[in-house]
mmCIF file with all atom_site columns, C-alpha atoms and ligand atoms in Angstrom:
data_model
loop_
_atom_site.group_PDB
_atom_site.id
_atom_site.type_symbol
_atom_site.label_atom_id
_atom_site.label_alt_id
_atom_site.label_comp_id
_atom_site.label_asym_id
_atom_site.label_entity_id
_atom_site.label_seq_id
_atom_site.pdbx_PDB_ins_code
_atom_site.Cartn_x
_atom_site.Cartn_y
_atom_site.Cartn_z
_atom_site.occupancy
_atom_site.B_iso_or_equiv
_atom_site.pdbx_formal_charge
_atom_site.auth_seq_id
_atom_site.auth_comp_id
_atom_site.auth_asym_id
_atom_site.auth_atom_id
_atom_site.pdbx_PDB_model_num
ATOM   1   C CA  . GLY A 1 1  ? 0.051   -0.210 0.204  1.00 0.00 ? 151 GLY A CA  1
ATOM   2   C CA  . VAL A 1 2  ? 0.996   3.547  -0.002 1.00 0.00 ? 152 VAL A CA  1
ATOM   3   C CA  . ARG A 1 3  ? 3.228   4.760  2.915  1.00 0.00 ? 153 ARG A CA  1
ATOM   4   C CA  . HIS A 1 4  ? 2.607   8.061  4.241  1.00 0.00 ? 154 HIS A CA  1
ATOM   5   C CA  . GLU A 1 5  ? 6.121   9.791  5.167  1.00 0.00 ? 155 GLU A CA  1
ATOM   6   C CA  . PRO A 1 6  ? 6.027   11.822 8.259  1.00 0.00 ? 156 PRO A CA  1
ATOM   7   C CA  . THR A 1 7  ? 5.472   15.008 6.767  1.00 0.00 ? 157 THR A CA  1
ATOM   8   C CA  . ASN A 1 8  ? 7.628   17.948 7.484  1.00 0.00 ? 158 ASN A CA  1
ATOM   9   C CA  . LYS A 1 9  ? 4.937   20.316 6.776  1.00 0.00 ? 159 LYS A CA  1
ATOM   10  C CA  . ILE A 1 10 ? 4.016   23.028 8.949  1.00 0.00 ? 160 ILE A CA  1
ATOM   11  C CA  . VAL A 1 11 ? 0.711   23.107 10.193 1.00 0.00 ? 161 VAL A CA  1
ATOM   12  C CA  . LEU A 1 12 ? -0.919  25.542 12.330 1.00 0.00 ? 162 LEU A CA  1
ATOM   13  C CA  . ASP A 1 13 ? -3.557  25.073 15.054 1.00 0.00 ? 163 ASP A CA  1
ATOM   14  C CA  . LEU A 1 14 ? -5.601  28.273 14.287 1.00 0.00 ? 164 LEU A CA  1
ATOM   15  C CA  . GLU A 1 15 ? -7.711  27.848 17.146 1.00 0.00 ? 165 GLU A CA  1
ATOM   16  C CA  . ARG A 1 16 ? -4.699  27.611 19.516 1.00 0.00 ? 166 ARG A CA  1
ATOM   17  C CA  . LEU A 1 17 ? -2.855  30.328 17.650 1.00 0.00 ? 167 LEU A CA  1
ATOM   18  C CA  . TYR A 1 18 ? -5.440  33.088 17.756 1.00 0.00 ? 168 TYR A CA  1
ATOM   19  C CA  . ASP A 1 19 ? -6.593  32.086 21.486 1.00 0.00 ? 169 ASP A CA  1
ATOM   20  C CA  . GLU A 1 20 ? -2.902  32.630 22.462 1.00 0.00 ? 170 GLU A CA  1
ATOM   21  C CA  . ALA A 1 21 ? -2.955  35.363 24.670 1.00 0.00 ? 171 ALA A CA  1
ATOM   22  C CA  . SER A 1 22 ? 0.964   35.920 24.747 1.00 0.00 ? 172 SER A CA  1
ATOM   23  C CA  . GLU A 1 23 ? 1.938   38.759 22.546 1.00 0.00 ? 173 GLU A CA  1
ATOM   24  C CA  . GLU A 1 24 ? 5.171   36.568 21.405 1.00 0.00 ? 174 GLU A CA  1
ATOM   25  C CA  . LEU A 1 25 ? 3.055   35.149 18.582 1.00 0.00 ? 175 LEU A CA  1
ATOM   26  C CA  . ALA A 1 26 ? 1.176   37.963 17.431 1.00 0.00 ? 176 ALA A CA  1
ATOM   27  C CA  . TYR A 1 27 ? 3.364   38.094 14.288 1.00 0.00 ? 177 TYR A CA  1
ATOM   28  C CA  . VAL A 1 28 ? 2.225   34.575 13.343 1.00 0.00 ? 178 VAL A CA  1
ATOM   29  C CA  . ALA A 1 29 ? -1.184  35.024 13.844 1.00 0.00 ? 179 ALA A CA  1
ATOM   30  C CA  . ARG A 1 30 ? -1.152  38.060 11.748 1.00 0.00 ? 180 ARG A CA  1
ATOM   31  C CA  . TYR A 1 31 ? 0.834   36.446 9.051  1.00 0.00 ? 181 TYR A CA  1
ATOM   32  C CA  . ALA A 1 32 ? -1.655  33.336 9.290  1.00 0.00 ? 182 ALA A CA  1
ATOM   33  C CA  . ARG A 1 33 ? -4.732  35.550 8.757  1.00 0.00 ? 183 ARG A CA  1
ATOM   34  C CA  . ALA A 1 34 ? -2.963  37.029 5.813  1.00 0.00 ? 184 ALA A CA  1
ATOM   35  C CA  . ILE A 1 35 ? -2.558  33.865 4.163  1.00 0.00 ? 185 ILE A CA  1
ATOM   36  C CA  . GLN A 1 36 ? -6.086  32.609 4.864  1.00 0.00 ? 186 GLN A CA  1
ATOM   37  C CA  . GLN A 1 37 ? -7.234  35.812 3.306  1.00 0.00 ? 187 GLN A CA  1
ATOM   38  C CA  . GLN A 1 38 ? -5.026  35.317 0.245  1.00 0.00 ? 188 GLN A CA  1
ATOM   39  C CA  . ARG A 1 39 ? -6.320  31.766 -0.252 1.00 0.00 ? 189 ARG A CA  1
ATOM   40  C CA  . GLY A 1 40 ? -9.675  32.469 0.377  1.00 0.00 ? 190 GLY A CA  1
ATOM   41  C CA  . ASP A 1 41 ? -9.219  29.792 3.249  1.00 0.00 ? 191 ASP A CA  1
ATOM   42  C CA  . TYR A 1 42 ? -11.583 30.599 6.126  1.00 0.00 ? 192 TYR A CA  1
ATOM   43  C CA  . ASN A 1 43 ? -12.936 27.806 7.476  1.00 0.00 ? 193 ASN A CA  1
ATOM   44  C CA  . GLY A 1 44 ? -10.150 25.724 8.324  1.00 0.00 ? 194 GLY A CA  1
ATOM   45  C CA  . ARG A 1 45 ? -9.218  24.574 11.861 1.00 0.00 ? 195 ARG A CA  1
ATOM   46  C CA  . VAL A 1 46 ? -5.817  24.212 10.749 1.00 0.00 ? 196 VAL A CA  1
ATOM   47  C CA  . LEU A 1 47 ? -3.456  25.978 8.113  1.00 0.00 ? 197 LEU A CA  1
ATOM   48  C CA  . SER A 1 48 ? -0.345  24.612 6.241  1.00 0.00 ? 198 SER A CA  1
ATOM   49  C CA  . ILE A 1 49 ? 1.994   27.208 5.401  1.00 0.00 ? 199 ILE A CA  1
ATOM   50  C CA  . ARG A 1 50 ? 5.001   27.429 2.957  1.00 0.00 ? 200 ARG A CA  1
ATOM   51  C CA  . ALA A 1 51 ? 8.643   26.752 4.054  1.00 0.00 ? 201 ALA A CA  1
ATOM   52  C CA  . ASP A 1 52 ? 9.424   30.004 2.524  1.00 0.00 ? 202 ASP A CA  1
ATOM   53  C CA  . ASP A 1 53 ? 6.809   31.784 4.612  1.00 0.00 ? 203 ASP A CA  1
ATOM   54  C CA  . LEU A 1 54 ? 8.136   30.168 7.901  1.00 0.00 ? 204 LEU A CA  1
ATOM   55  C CA  . ARG A 1 55 ? 11.758  31.232 6.855  1.00 0.00 ? 205 ARG A CA  1
ATOM   56  C CA  . SER A 1 56 ? 10.574  34.886 6.588  1.00 0.00 ? 206 SER A CA  1
ATOM   57  C CA  . LEU A 1 57 ? 8.684   34.762 9.875  1.00 0.00 ? 207 LEU A CA  1
ATOM   58  C CA  . ALA A 1 58 ? 11.964  33.243 11.576 1.00 0.00 ? 208 ALA A CA  1
ATOM   59  C CA  . ILE A 1 59 ? 13.673  36.353 10.575 1.00 0.00 ? 209 ILE A CA  1
ATOM   60  C CA  . VAL A 1 60 ? 10.984  38.741 12.405 1.00 0.00 ? 210 VAL A CA  1
ATOM   61  C CA  . TYR A 1 61 ? 11.810  36.660 15.520 1.00 0.00 ? 211 TYR A CA  1
ATOM   62  C CA  . ASP A 1 62 ? 15.276  37.122 14.893 1.00 0.00 ? 212 ASP A CA  1
ATOM   63  C CA  . SER A 1 63 ? 15.415  33.145 14.740 1.00 0.00 ? 213 SER A CA  1
ATOM   64  C CA  . SER A 1 64 ? 16.277  30.190 12.380 1.00 0.00 ? 214 SER A CA  1
ATOM   65  C CA  . PRO A 1 65 ? 13.351  28.272 11.051 1.00 0.00 ? 215 PRO A CA  1
ATOM   66  C CA  . SER A 1 66 ? 13.931  25.423 13.346 1.00 0.00 ? 216 SER A CA  1
ATOM   67  C CA  . GLY A 1 67 ? 14.225  27.706 16.286 1.00 0.00 ? 217 GLY A CA  1
ATOM   68  C CA  . LEU A 1 68 ? 10.966  29.254 15.331 1.00 0.00 ? 218 LEU A CA  1
ATOM   69  C CA  . ILE A 1 69 ? 9.443   25.908 14.980 1.00 0.00 ? 219 ILE A CA  1
ATOM   70  C CA  . GLU A 1 70 ? 10.635  25.003 18.562 1.00 0.00 ? 220 GLU A CA  1
ATOM   71  C CA  . ARG A 1 71 ? 8.927   28.032 19.739 1.00 0.00 ? 221 ARG A CA  1
ATOM   72  C CA  . LEU A 1 72 ? 5.751   27.292 18.130 1.00 0.00 ? 222 LEU A CA  1
ATOM   73  C CA  . ASN A 1 73 ? 5.865   24.061 19.668 1.00 0.00 ? 223 ASN A CA  1
ATOM   74  C CA  . GLU A 1 74 ? 6.362   25.307 23.415 1.00 0.00 ? 224 GLU A CA  1
ATOM   75  C CA  . HIS A 1 75 ? 3.305   27.461 22.758 1.00 0.00 ? 225 HIS A CA  1
ATOM   76  C CA  . GLY A 1 76 ? 1.251   24.454 21.397 1.00 0.00 ? 226 GLY A CA  1
ATOM   77  C CA  . VAL A 1 77 ? 0.172   25.904 18.222 1.00 0.00 ? 227 VAL A CA  1
ATOM   78  C CA  . LEU A 1 78 ? 1.626   23.160 15.834 1.00 0.00 ? 228 LEU A CA  1
ATOM   79  C CA  . VAL A 1 79 ? -0.061  20.260 14.260 1.00 0.00 ? 229 VAL A CA  1
ATOM   80  C CA  . ALA A 1 80 ? 2.187   17.252 14.028 1.00 0.00 ? 230 ALA A CA  1
ATOM   81  C CA  . ASP A 1 81 ? -0.218  15.047 12.152 1.00 0.00 ? 231 ASP A CA  1
ATOM   82  C CA  . PRO A 1 82 ? -3.219  16.785 10.732 1.00 0.00 ? 232 PRO A CA  1
ATOM   83  C CA  . ARG A 1 83 ? -5.022  13.590 9.900  1.00 0.00 ? 233 ARG A CA  1
ATOM   84  C CA  . ALA A 1 84 ? -4.498  12.206 13.213 1.00 0.00 ? 234 ALA A CA  1
ATOM   85  C CA  . PHE A 1 85 ? -5.663  15.710 14.413 1.00 0.00 ? 235 PHE A CA  1
ATOM   86  C CA  . PHE A 1 86 ? -9.047  15.289 13.001 1.00 0.00 ? 236 PHE A CA  1
ATOM   87  C CA  . ALA A 1 87 ? -9.248  11.725 13.929 1.00 0.00 ? 237 ALA A CA  1
ATOM   88  C CA  . SER A 1 88 ? -9.082  12.599 17.625 1.00 0.00 ? 238 SER A CA  1
HETATM 89  P P1  . LIG B 2 .  ? 0.374   31.534 -6.622 1.00 0.00 ? 490 LIG B P1  1
HETATM 90  O O1  . LIG B 2 .  ? 1.549   31.624 -5.704 1.00 0.00 ? 490 LIG B O1  1
HETATM 91  O O2  . LIG B 2 .  ? 0.574   32.378 -7.952 1.00 0.00 ? 490 LIG B O2  1
HETATM 92  O O3  . LIG B 2 .  ? -0.745  30.360 -6.504 1.00 0.00 ? 490 LIG B O3  1
HETATM 93  C C1  . LIG B 2 .  ? -1.474  30.203 -7.375 1.00 0.00 ? 490 LIG B C1  1
HETATM 94  C C2  . LIG B 2 .  ? -2.398  28.907 -7.137 1.00 0.00 ? 490 LIG B C2  1
HETATM 95  O O4  . LIG B 2 .  ? -1.345  27.843 -6.983 1.00 0.00 ? 490 LIG B O4  1
HETATM 96  C C3  . LIG B 2 .  ? -2.730  29.158 -5.551 1.00 0.00 ? 490 LIG B C3  1
HETATM 97  O O5  . LIG B 2 .  ? -3.999  29.578 -5.290 1.00 0.00 ? 490 LIG B O5  1
HETATM 98  C C4  . LIG B 2 .  ? -2.852  27.405 -5.237 1.00 0.00 ? 490 LIG B C4  1
HETATM 99  O O6  . LIG B 2 .  ? -4.023  26.707 -5.535 1.00 0.00 ? 490 LIG B O6  1
HETATM 100 C C5  . LIG B 2 .  ? -1.516  26.946 -6.014 1.00 0.00 ? 490 LIG B C5  1
HETATM 101 N N1  . LIG B 2 .  ? -0.344  26.755 -5.090 1.00 0.00 ? 490 LIG B N1  1
HETATM 102 C C6  . LIG B 2 .  ? 0.520   27.377 -5.148 1.00 0.00 ? 490 LIG B C6  1
HETATM 103 N N2  . LIG B 2 .  ? 1.559   26.829 -4.403 1.00 0.00 ? 490 LIG B N2  1
HETATM 104 C C7  . LIG B 2 .  ? 0.884   25.810 -3.722 1.00 0.00 ? 490 LIG B C7  1
HETATM 105 C C8  . LIG B 2 .  ? 1.528   24.658 -2.647 1.00 0.00 ? 490 LIG B C8  1
HETATM 106 O O7  . LIG B 2 .  ? 2.674   24.853 -2.278 1.00 0.00 ? 490 LIG B O7  1
HETATM 107 N N3  . LIG B 2 .  ? 0.525   24.054 -2.311 1.00 0.00 ? 490 LIG B N3  1
HETATM 108 C C9  . LIG B 2 .  ? -0.574  24.009 -2.789 1.00 0.00 ? 490 LIG B C9  1
HETATM 109 N N4  . LIG B 2 .  ? -1.458  23.010 -2.377 1.00 0.00 ? 490 LIG B N4  1
HETATM 110 N N5  . LIG B 2 .  ? -1.286  24.935 -3.721 1.00 0.00 ? 490 LIG B N5  1
HETATM 111 C C10 . LIG B 2 .  ? -0.347  25.527 -4.127 1.00 0.00 ? 490 LIG B C10 1
HETATM 112 P P2  . LIG B 2 .  ? -4.457  29.848 -3.927 1.00 0.00 ? 490 LIG B P2  1
HETATM 113 O O8  . LIG B 2 .  ? -4.392  29.143 -2.876 1.00 0.00 ? 490 LIG B O8  1
HETATM 114 O O9  . LIG B 2 .  ? -5.881  30.651 -4.228 1.00 0.00 ? 490 LIG B O9  1
HETATM 115 O O10 . LIG B 2 .  ? -3.499  31.336 -3.677 1.00 0.00 ? 490 LIG B O10 1
HETATM 116 C C11 . LIG B 2 .  ? -3.451  32.569 -4.447 1.00 0.00 ? 490 LIG B C11 1
HETATM 117 C C12 . LIG B 2 .  ? -2.443  33.181 -4.362 1.00 0.00 ? 490 LIG B C12 1
HETATM 118 O O11 . LIG B 2 .  ? -2.324  33.890 -2.895 1.00 0.00 ? 490 LIG B O11 1
HETATM 119 C C13 . LIG B 2 .  ? -1.034  32.882 -4.626 1.00 0.00 ? 490 LIG B C13 1
HETATM 120 O O12 . LIG B 2 .  ? -0.847  32.705 -5.975 1.00 0.00 ? 490 LIG B O12 1
HETATM 121 C C14 . LIG B 2 .  ? -0.047  33.578 -3.680 1.00 0.00 ? 490 LIG B C14 1
HETATM 122 O O13 . LIG B 2 .  ? 0.191   34.598 -4.486 1.00 0.00 ? 490 LIG B O13 1
HETATM 123 C C15 . LIG B 2 .  ? -1.044  34.006 -2.555 1.00 0.00 ? 490 LIG B C15 1
HETATM 124 N N6  . LIG B 2 .  ? -0.740  32.919 -1.437 1.00 0.00 ? 490 LIG B N6  1
HETATM 125 C C16 . LIG B 2 .  ? -1.562  31.650 -1.003 1.00 0.00 ? 490 LIG B C16 1
HETATM 126 N N7  . LIG B 2 .  ? -1.130  31.287 -0.063 1.00 0.00 ? 490 LIG B N7  1
HETATM 127 C C17 . LIG B 2 .  ? 0.335   31.568 0.270  1.00 0.00 ? 490 LIG B C17 1
HETATM 128 C C18 . LIG B 2 .  ? 1.202   31.206 0.971  1.00 0.00 ? 490 LIG B C18 1
HETATM 129 O O14 . LIG B 2 .  ? 1.165   30.516 1.844  1.00 0.00 ? 490 LIG B O14 1
HETATM 130 N N8  . LIG B 2 .  ? 2.151   32.084 0.941  1.00 0.00 ? 490 LIG B N8  1
HETATM 131 C C19 . LIG B 2 .  ? 2.272   33.074 0.307  1.00 0.00 ? 490 LIG B C19 1
HETATM 132 N N9  . LIG B 2 .  ? 3.591   33.757 0.052  1.00 0.00 ? 490 LIG B N9  1
HETATM 133 N N10 . LIG B 2 .  ? 1.262   33.450 -0.757 1.00 0.00 ? 490 LIG B N10 1
HETATM 134 C C20 . LIG B 2 .  ? 0.105   32.872 -0.624 1.00 0.00 ? 490 LIG B C20 1
HETATM 135 P P1  . LIG B 2 .  ? -2.986  16.827 4.877  1.00 0.00 ? 491 LIG B P1  1
HETATM 136 O O1  . LIG B 2 .  ? -1.971  17.536 4.374  1.00 0.00 ? 491 LIG B O1  1
HETATM 137 O O2  . LIG B 2 .  ? -2.275  15.584 6.089  1.00 0.00 ? 491 LIG B O2  1
HETATM 138 O O3  . LIG B 2 .  ? -4.252  17.303 5.840  1.00 0.00 ? 491 LIG B O3  1
HETATM 139 C C1  . LIG B 2 .  ? -4.918  16.638 6.462  1.00 0.00 ? 491 LIG B C1  1
HETATM 140 C C2  . LIG B 2 .  ? -6.259  17.611 6.726  1.00 0.00 ? 491 LIG B C2  1
HETATM 141 O O4  . LIG B 2 .  ? -5.785  18.821 7.381  1.00 0.00 ? 491 LIG B O4  1
HETATM 142 C C3  . LIG B 2 .  ? -7.056  18.139 5.678  1.00 0.00 ? 491 LIG B C3  1
HETATM 143 O O5  . LIG B 2 .  ? -8.035  17.181 4.778  1.00 0.00 ? 491 LIG B O5  1
HETATM 144 C C4  . LIG B 2 .  ? -7.547  19.298 5.959  1.00 0.00 ? 491 LIG B C4  1
HETATM 145 O O6  . LIG B 2 .  ? -8.703  19.135 6.417  1.00 0.00 ? 491 LIG B O6  1
HETATM 146 C C5  . LIG B 2 .  ? -6.519  19.849 6.741  1.00 0.00 ? 491 LIG B C5  1
HETATM 147 N N1  . LIG B 2 .  ? -5.797  20.941 6.235  1.00 0.00 ? 491 LIG B N1  1
HETATM 148 C C6  . LIG B 2 .  ? -4.160  20.775 6.240  1.00 0.00 ? 491 LIG B C6  1
HETATM 149 N N2  . LIG B 2 .  ? -3.615  21.972 5.732  1.00 0.00 ? 491 LIG B N2  1
HETATM 150 C C7  . LIG B 2 .  ? -5.045  22.595 5.455  1.00 0.00 ? 491 LIG B C7  1
HETATM 151 C C8  . LIG B 2 .  ? -5.041  24.039 5.182  1.00 0.00 ? 491 LIG B C8  1
HETATM 152 O O7  . LIG B 2 .  ? -4.109  24.822 5.073  1.00 0.00 ? 491 LIG B O7  1
HETATM 153 N N3  . LIG B 2 .  ? -6.177  24.868 5.213  1.00 0.00 ? 491 LIG B N3  1
HETATM 154 C C9  . LIG B 2 .  ? -7.236  24.181 5.644  1.00 0.00 ? 491 LIG B C9  1
HETATM 155 N N4  . LIG B 2 .  ? -8.541  24.710 5.587  1.00 0.00 ? 491 LIG B N4  1
HETATM 156 N N5  . LIG B 2 .  ? -7.098  22.719 5.970  1.00 0.00 ? 491 LIG B N5  1
HETATM 157 C C10 . LIG B 2 .  ? -6.200  22.012 6.191  1.00 0.00 ? 491 LIG B C10 1
HETATM 158 P P2  . LIG B 2 .  ? -8.291  17.182 3.435  1.00 0.00 ? 491 LIG B P2  1
HETATM 159 O O8  . LIG B 2 .  ? -8.638  18.323 2.834  1.00 0.00 ? 491 LIG B O8  1
HETATM 160 O O9  . LIG B 2 .  ? -9.205  16.081 3.214  1.00 0.00 ? 491 LIG B O9  1
HETATM 161 O O10 . LIG B 2 .  ? -6.776  16.602 2.739  1.00 0.00 ? 491 LIG B O10 1
HETATM 162 C C11 . LIG B 2 .  ? -6.512  15.311 2.797  1.00 0.00 ? 491 LIG B C11 1
HETATM 163 C C12 . LIG B 2 .  ? -5.090  15.134 2.194  1.00 0.00 ? 491 LIG B C12 1
HETATM 164 O O11 . LIG B 2 .  ? -5.261  15.177 0.853  1.00 0.00 ? 491 LIG B O11 1
HETATM 165 C C13 . LIG B 2 .  ? -4.096  15.952 2.796  1.00 0.00 ? 491 LIG B C13 1
HETATM 166 O O12 . LIG B 2 .  ? -3.535  15.634 4.056  1.00 0.00 ? 491 LIG B O12 1
HETATM 167 C C14 . LIG B 2 .  ? -3.272  16.076 1.721  1.00 0.00 ? 491 LIG B C14 1
HETATM 168 O O13 . LIG B 2 .  ? -2.645  14.894 1.765  1.00 0.00 ? 491 LIG B O13 1
HETATM 169 C C15 . LIG B 2 .  ? -4.150  15.989 0.427  1.00 0.00 ? 491 LIG B C15 1
HETATM 170 N N6  . LIG B 2 .  ? -4.454  17.294 -0.031 1.00 0.00 ? 491 LIG B N6  1
HETATM 171 C C16 . LIG B 2 .  ? -5.516  18.098 -0.029 1.00 0.00 ? 491 LIG B C16 1
HETATM 172 N N7  . LIG B 2 .  ? -5.517  19.264 -0.351 1.00 0.00 ? 491 LIG B N7  1
HETATM 173 C C17 . LIG B 2 .  ? -4.129  19.156 -1.032 1.00 0.00 ? 491 LIG B C17 1
HETATM 174 C C18 . LIG B 2 .  ? -3.397  20.201 -1.617 1.00 0.00 ? 491 LIG B C18 1
HETATM 175 O O14 . LIG B 2 .  ? -3.796  21.269 -2.073 1.00 0.00 ? 491 LIG B O14 1
HETATM 176 N N8  . LIG B 2 .  ? -2.164  19.732 -2.089 1.00 0.00 ? 491 LIG B N8  1
HETATM 177 C C19 . LIG B 2 .  ? -1.635  18.571 -1.907 1.00 0.00 ? 491 LIG B C19 1
HETATM 178 N N9  . LIG B 2 .  ? -0.379  18.329 -2.358 1.00 0.00 ? 491 LIG B N9  1
HETATM 179 N N10 . LIG B 2 .  ? -2.470  17.575 -1.169 1.00 0.00 ? 491 LIG B N10 1
HETATM 180 C C20 . LIG B 2 .  ? -3.460  17.984 -0.644 1.00 0.00 ? 491 LIG B C20 1
HETATM 181 P P1  . LIG B 2 .  ? 1.601   20.860 -0.604 1.00 0.00 ? 492 LIG B P1  1
HETATM 182 O O1  . LIG B 2 .  ? 0.405   21.327 -1.354 1.00 0.00 ? 492 LIG B O1  1
HETATM 183 O O2  . LIG B 2 .  ? 1.784   19.485 0.067  1.00 0.00 ? 492 LIG B O2  1
HETATM 184 O O3  . LIG B 2 .  ? 2.907   21.109 -1.263 1.00 0.00 ? 492 LIG B O3  1
HETATM 185 C C1  . LIG B 2 .  ? 4.281   20.519 -0.876 1.00 0.00 ? 492 LIG B C1  1
HETATM 186 C C2  . LIG B 2 .  ? 5.352   21.513 -1.491 1.00 0.00 ? 492 LIG B C2  1
HETATM 187 O O4  . LIG B 2 .  ? 5.390   21.375 -3.146 1.00 0.00 ? 492 LIG B O4  1
HETATM 188 C C3  . LIG B 2 .  ? 5.444   22.813 -1.256 1.00 0.00 ? 492 LIG B C3  1
HETATM 189 O O5  . LIG B 2 .  ? 5.798   23.201 -0.158 1.00 0.00 ? 492 LIG B O5  1
HETATM 190 C C4  . LIG B 2 .  ? 6.325   23.324 -2.473 1.00 0.00 ? 492 LIG B C4  1
HETATM 191 O O6  . LIG B 2 .  ? 7.395   23.251 -2.323 1.00 0.00 ? 492 LIG B O6  1
HETATM 192 C C5  . LIG B 2 .  ? 5.685   22.420 -3.684 1.00 0.00 ? 492 LIG B C5  1
HETATM 193 N N1  . LIG B 2 .  ? 4.472   22.979 -4.519 1.00 0.00 ? 492 LIG B N1  1
HETATM 194 C C6  . LIG B 2 .  ? 3.121   22.655 -4.452 1.00 0.00 ? 492 LIG B C6  1
HETATM 195 N N2  . LIG B 2 .  ? 2.653   23.279 -5.266 1.00 0.00 ? 492 LIG B N2  1
HETATM 196 C C7  . LIG B 2 .  ? 3.224   24.058 -5.771 1.00 0.00 ? 492 LIG B C7  1
HETATM 197 C C8  . LIG B 2 .  ? 3.246   25.243 -6.737 1.00 0.00 ? 492 LIG B C8  1
HETATM 198 O O7  . LIG B 2 .  ? 1.928   25.402 -7.421 1.00 0.00 ? 492 LIG B O7  1
HETATM 199 N N3  . LIG B 2 .  ? 4.234   26.050 -7.082 1.00 0.00 ? 492 LIG B N3  1
HETATM 200 C C9  . LIG B 2 .  ? 5.412   25.896 -6.559 1.00 0.00 ? 492 LIG B C9  1
HETATM 201 N N4  . LIG B 2 .  ? 6.353   26.673 -6.923 1.00 0.00 ? 492 LIG B N4  1
HETATM 202 N N5  . LIG B 2 .  ? 5.714   25.006 -5.407 1.00 0.00 ? 492 LIG B N5  1
HETATM 203 C C10 . LIG B 2 .  ? 4.502   24.054 -5.539 1.00 0.00 ? 492 LIG B C10 1
HETATM 204 P P2  . LIG B 2 .  ? 5.885   24.406 0.467  1.00 0.00 ? 492 LIG B P2  1
HETATM 205 O O8  . LIG B 2 .  ? 5.853   25.480 -0.088 1.00 0.00 ? 492 LIG B O8  1
HETATM 206 O O9  . LIG B 2 .  ? 6.565   24.602 1.881  1.00 0.00 ? 492 LIG B O9  1
HETATM 207 O O10 . LIG B 2 .  ? 4.096   24.522 1.184  1.00 0.00 ? 492 LIG B O10 1
HETATM 208 C C11 . LIG B 2 .  ? 3.707   23.487 2.203  1.00 0.00 ? 492 LIG B C11 1
HETATM 209 C C12 . LIG B 2 .  ? 2.180   23.360 2.372  1.00 0.00 ? 492 LIG B C12 1
HETATM 210 O O11 . LIG B 2 .  ? 1.655   24.737 2.602  1.00 0.00 ? 492 LIG B O11 1
HETATM 211 C C13 . LIG B 2 .  ? 1.621   22.836 1.056  1.00 0.00 ? 492 LIG B C13 1
HETATM 212 O O12 . LIG B 2 .  ? 1.771   21.672 0.764  1.00 0.00 ? 492 LIG B O12 1
HETATM 213 C C14 . LIG B 2 .  ? 0.308   23.364 1.060  1.00 0.00 ? 492 LIG B C14 1
HETATM 214 O O13 . LIG B 2 .  ? -0.604  22.621 2.121  1.00 0.00 ? 492 LIG B O13 1
HETATM 215 C C15 . LIG B 2 .  ? 0.275   24.714 1.496  1.00 0.00 ? 492 LIG B C15 1
HETATM 216 N N6  . LIG B 2 .  ? 0.426   26.066 0.531  1.00 0.00 ? 492 LIG B N6  1
HETATM 217 C C16 . LIG B 2 .  ? 1.417   26.572 0.413  1.00 0.00 ? 492 LIG B C16 1
HETATM 218 N N7  . LIG B 2 .  ? 1.345   27.150 -0.712 1.00 0.00 ? 492 LIG B N7  1
HETATM 219 C C17 . LIG B 2 .  ? -0.080  27.464 -0.636 1.00 0.00 ? 492 LIG B C17 1
HETATM 220 C C18 . LIG B 2 .  ? -0.918  28.304 -1.811 1.00 0.00 ? 492 LIG B C18 1
HETATM 221 O O14 . LIG B 2 .  ? -0.626  29.109 -2.357 1.00 0.00 ? 492 LIG B O14 1
HETATM 222 N N8  . LIG B 2 .  ? -2.265  27.629 -1.480 1.00 0.00 ? 492 LIG B N8  1
HETATM 223 C C19 . LIG B 2 .  ? -2.593  26.874 -0.839 1.00 0.00 ? 492 LIG B C19 1
HETATM 224 N N9  . LIG B 2 .  ? -3.923  26.709 -0.851 1.00 0.00 ? 492 LIG B N9  1
HETATM 225 N N10 . LIG B 2 .  ? -1.840  26.272 -0.004 1.00 0.00 ? 492 LIG B N10 1
HETATM 226 C C20 . LIG B 2 .  ? -0.502  26.431 0.007  1.00 0.00 ? 492 LIG B C20 1
#
């Protein structure tokens, strides 16, 4: 059968991200809203973002892409496996 590689896709949990009270993720939230707008993707609970965009965002946070991923993880706003996310 088909083997699904563990994706390296960056998938944001929008509910968590938008509820996040800390100012630290304000730029990520603003960016995600802009991407939703550009795609017309308003109804999702999650949003897959481009690796390129993560790189740009990391610069804003004076960090590396992996450093930013770590921070997003600490805030619990990343979805490791969107299919498992919807199954639960
Ligand atoms: P675009 O970059 O010219 O992409 C046109 C269409 O190609 C997109 O329409 C989408 O259907 C498809 N597409 C392009 N790259 C990908 C990809 O990596 N994965 C998938 N699944 N589809 C892709 P869409 O989604 O309506 O977006 C319209 C325009 O909005 C895009 O035109 C781009 O200029 C902008 N945009 C949308 N999402 C993003 C994003 O995550 N980052 C950036 N930088 N721009 C985005
Ligand atoms: P996946 O990438 O693991 O995504 C699983 C589910 O997460 C998707 O189910 C969708 O409900 C949600 N999801 C992930 N990213 C986004 C997002 O940016 N916006 C929104 N609104 N929802 C998102 P879905 O749509 O039934 O897709 C199932 C699988 O089909 C996806 O698994 C992926 O493997 C594939 N797929 C769907 N759309 C695209 C696409 O535009 N490009 C590519 N390459 N694969 C796609
Ligand atoms: P995906 O759709 O599974 O695409 C995986 C990778 O294939 C993308 O990684 C990108 O490197 C390449 N790719 C797919 N479609 C296109 C395309 O039309 N043009 C180009 N130049 N490359 C393409 P990337 O960029 O890191 O994006 C990760 C995920 O973010 C995508 O997974 C998709 O779920 C989402 N995404 C990115 N850009 C767009 C967009 O413009 N519209 C939508 N609807 N989703 C996007």
